Amino acid sequence: MKNRALKYTIAFGAIGLLIAVLIAYVERRTVSTYQRNLPYISLGDNVKNRVTQGHLWFEELMAGDASLNFERDVLTVFNSSKDILQSAYDGKENELGKFAKSDDEETQVIIKESLVSLDKLLSTAKERWKFKQQAKTTVSTPAVLDSTGAVIQPAITTSTGEEAGGVLDQEFDTNYANFQSKMDRLIDHINVNVKSDASFIDTLSWISIISLLIAFAFLCVMLYRLQASSDKLVQENKQRLDSQSKDVGALTGFVESISAGNYNVELDALADEDLGNTLLTMRNKLRNNAEDDRKRNWSTTGLAQVGEILRTSTSSTEELFDNIIRFVVKYTKSNQGGLFILNEDENDKSLDLVACYAFERKKFLKKKVTAGEGLVGQCYMEGERIYLLEVPQEYISITSGLGGSNPNALLMVPLKVNEQIYGVIELATFGKYQDYEIELVEKLAESIASTISTVRANESTRVLLERTQQQAEEMRAQEEEMRQNMEELEATQEEMRRKEKHIQAMLDGEKQRNEISQRNRKVLMELTKNRDVQSGNWNAALEKITSAICNQLHVSRCSVWSINDLRNRLKNEKLYSQRDRSFTSGNELLAKDYPGYFEALTREDVIVANDALTNAATREFAATYFNTLDIQSLLDVPFFNEGRIAGVICCEHQYEQKQWTEEDIEFLKSCADLVTVAFNTMKINSMIESLNGAQETLQTIIDNIPRAVFWKDKELRFQGCNRIFAQVAGKKSHKELLGFTDFDMPWKDHAEAYRADDLSVMNSRKARIDMEEKNTNSNGEVSWVLTSKVPIMNQHGEVTAVLGMFEDITERKRREEDIQGKLKELEQLKKMLESRTN
């Protein structure tokens, strides 16, 4: 019994030991499998989320988000993802846990392919960022001379970045999609391995269960608990994967909505609350940036449009002011506005209402405000804006056809530039003005004030020029008087011998200056008569003017530069070099590179630099330009167009300093006037060509009207007609009728009647449409004409011409008379039949 018990004990112990070893093996295998697979389970989702975040931030950075940094926010995320994958491949420990060296070749291959795909994605991102940085850089090098002294044009290097939808953008998206597919493949493969390990453990568990059932119920219970624990662990892992999948779906929808511009999208609750809060913060920041961009674009567009209005030539200042106030009121969505301009012609300064919008009786509205009177006068005196949200009753009323009411907000902004105030602009609205709208109105007021300042400065310049011309006349009279005095001095030569040397020196200097002036006038006369200058042949005229200036003033180089409307860029229209007698063009100068020089140009100064290397306005060119070409002296004179500076004539002298004289400056000013003439003539020629084309188009349209059309001026002389009218008049073309009257036409017998009818239409200012007229010629033949006449008025409401159309309807009238006759015959027949019936 003891032996059996011992045997049973040994057997039972052996079985128990075997079962214990089996249970220990199953337990250790489960733990080791869990520890080995746990880092791999979180590897795919973690790296995938990191790269998705880096991809999102990189796209926002490429879109212009200044809050992100490429090195800090993009490369760091990509590099950390790469380090995690590399440590998993090498079997090292990282932030996700301890990675055992995998003996599964397919897992190693997938991780290696993911690393290669991530490297391509990172390389493409760096290339796109490099192109974007190069797109912001444009390098301009000043002109230099080669060994022969010829001008070498500076090279302009421009880097163009890869835009959205380009090759790099598509390559970047392809690499990103490829990497995501690799991660999905890795996640699926790891899940397969986990399921395989779980299946193996499940088999061992069932073996342990069978052994426990045969041997020990207690071991069976323990094995059951172990299996239940294992099932619970698998279930938890599955729930965790489902939760992460839901989070990835929510993140994907949120990111797609943000990318589509929907900044009001909400994010469902995530397991990672920090990630959710970060994404919501990012959404709010993007929404704020979009709103800021909208406001900034609105302000920039308003400034550009009002600048276009200020630059556009109008027939009168009244129309200009009306256009300004109309644009400001409509653009700011105001309901009413007025423009007050300072009137300095009177003894007491006052603000005159020169333009208004949406006021009652606008045509007859005249208003004058004394400085300091009311809100407008107070705004002028203080030089600061006034913004009221509580407008006093009966101060101003916004009316329409159905009624009127007081506005909710009133804004008054002074027209101020350089601390000088030229007027006040007043706006009223039923709503409220935002801060950015008020800032735009202040900028617009500054632009309007600058225009008014320029107009008044030009008027002052004109007055000064007239005074200068008057003084020149007086000087010429004095010169003639001096010549007479010299003749008298020659008669008394014996008395004045001791002063002869001094007087002779004065005469020699004056004679030399007169000779220079005579030569200058001669050159100017030749330039004035030049056909290219007169006809506006721009390039040929500039070549003639620059070469003449170099020869007359004995300077090394002469060039003509044009300035753009923003006054931040000068373009070389033509440069003449005396040394090799060559012409070049195309170089540009930027205001940001030479601020002092551009400031002098903005003041419209004449720059006289005997020593160009030390002059305040030109010394900025010393290092990059003057030293290279050995330029010592410089003289710049501006030329103008429509009262504004349009460019500058630049004279440069090399190798030695040149002392510029008054004769040189006056000569160059006269040449500047010729440049202005050539420029204006060129513009006029372009306008005439466009007008001729429009005239030919209009004549073609009129020629195809199926009626005879003509028009006469106030003296009733024919100014034009269509082809049908010319044929009626016996002419081959409408040009043969120009200047003729009805007395010169085949219908001269009826000329008085036609002219009286034309004068009646012009005097009454009323059109006569489709009037039937009966005519009888000398042979007694009757004809009918359908005539229409309309008075033509100009923009001032004055009648300047009469437009007429007529059509021969004789055949139609004859048919109508024939029909009427037949109707009468029918009526008579009808009466005869009725009488016979009765």
GROMACS .gro file of C-alpha atoms in nm, residues 34 41 194 198 227-243:
model
   21
   34TYR     CA    1   0.246   3.934  -2.445
   41ILE     CA    2   0.102   4.604  -3.133
  194VAL     CA    3  -0.061   3.767  -3.222
  198ALA     CA    4  -0.284   3.302  -2.909
  227GLN     CA    5  -0.742   3.050  -1.975
  228ALA     CA    6  -1.012   3.295  -1.870
  229SER     CA    7  -0.742   3.549  -1.786
  230SER     CA    8  -0.582   3.493  -2.124
  231ASP     CA    9  -0.920   3.542  -2.301
  232LYS     CA   10  -0.978   3.859  -2.104
  233LEU     CA   11  -0.636   3.992  -2.211
  234VAL     CA   12  -0.715   3.919  -2.577
  235GLN     CA   13  -1.054   4.090  -2.542
  236GLU     CA   14  -0.896   4.396  -2.385
  237ASN     CA   15  -0.643   4.416  -2.667
  238LYS     CA   16  -0.924   4.392  -2.920
  239GLN     CA   17  -1.124   4.664  -2.745
  240ARG     CA   18  -0.813   4.881  -2.736
  241LEU     CA   19  -0.761   4.832  -3.111
  242ASP     CA   20  -1.128   4.915  -3.179
  243SER     CA   21  -1.101   5.231  -2.968
   0.00000   0.00000   0.00000
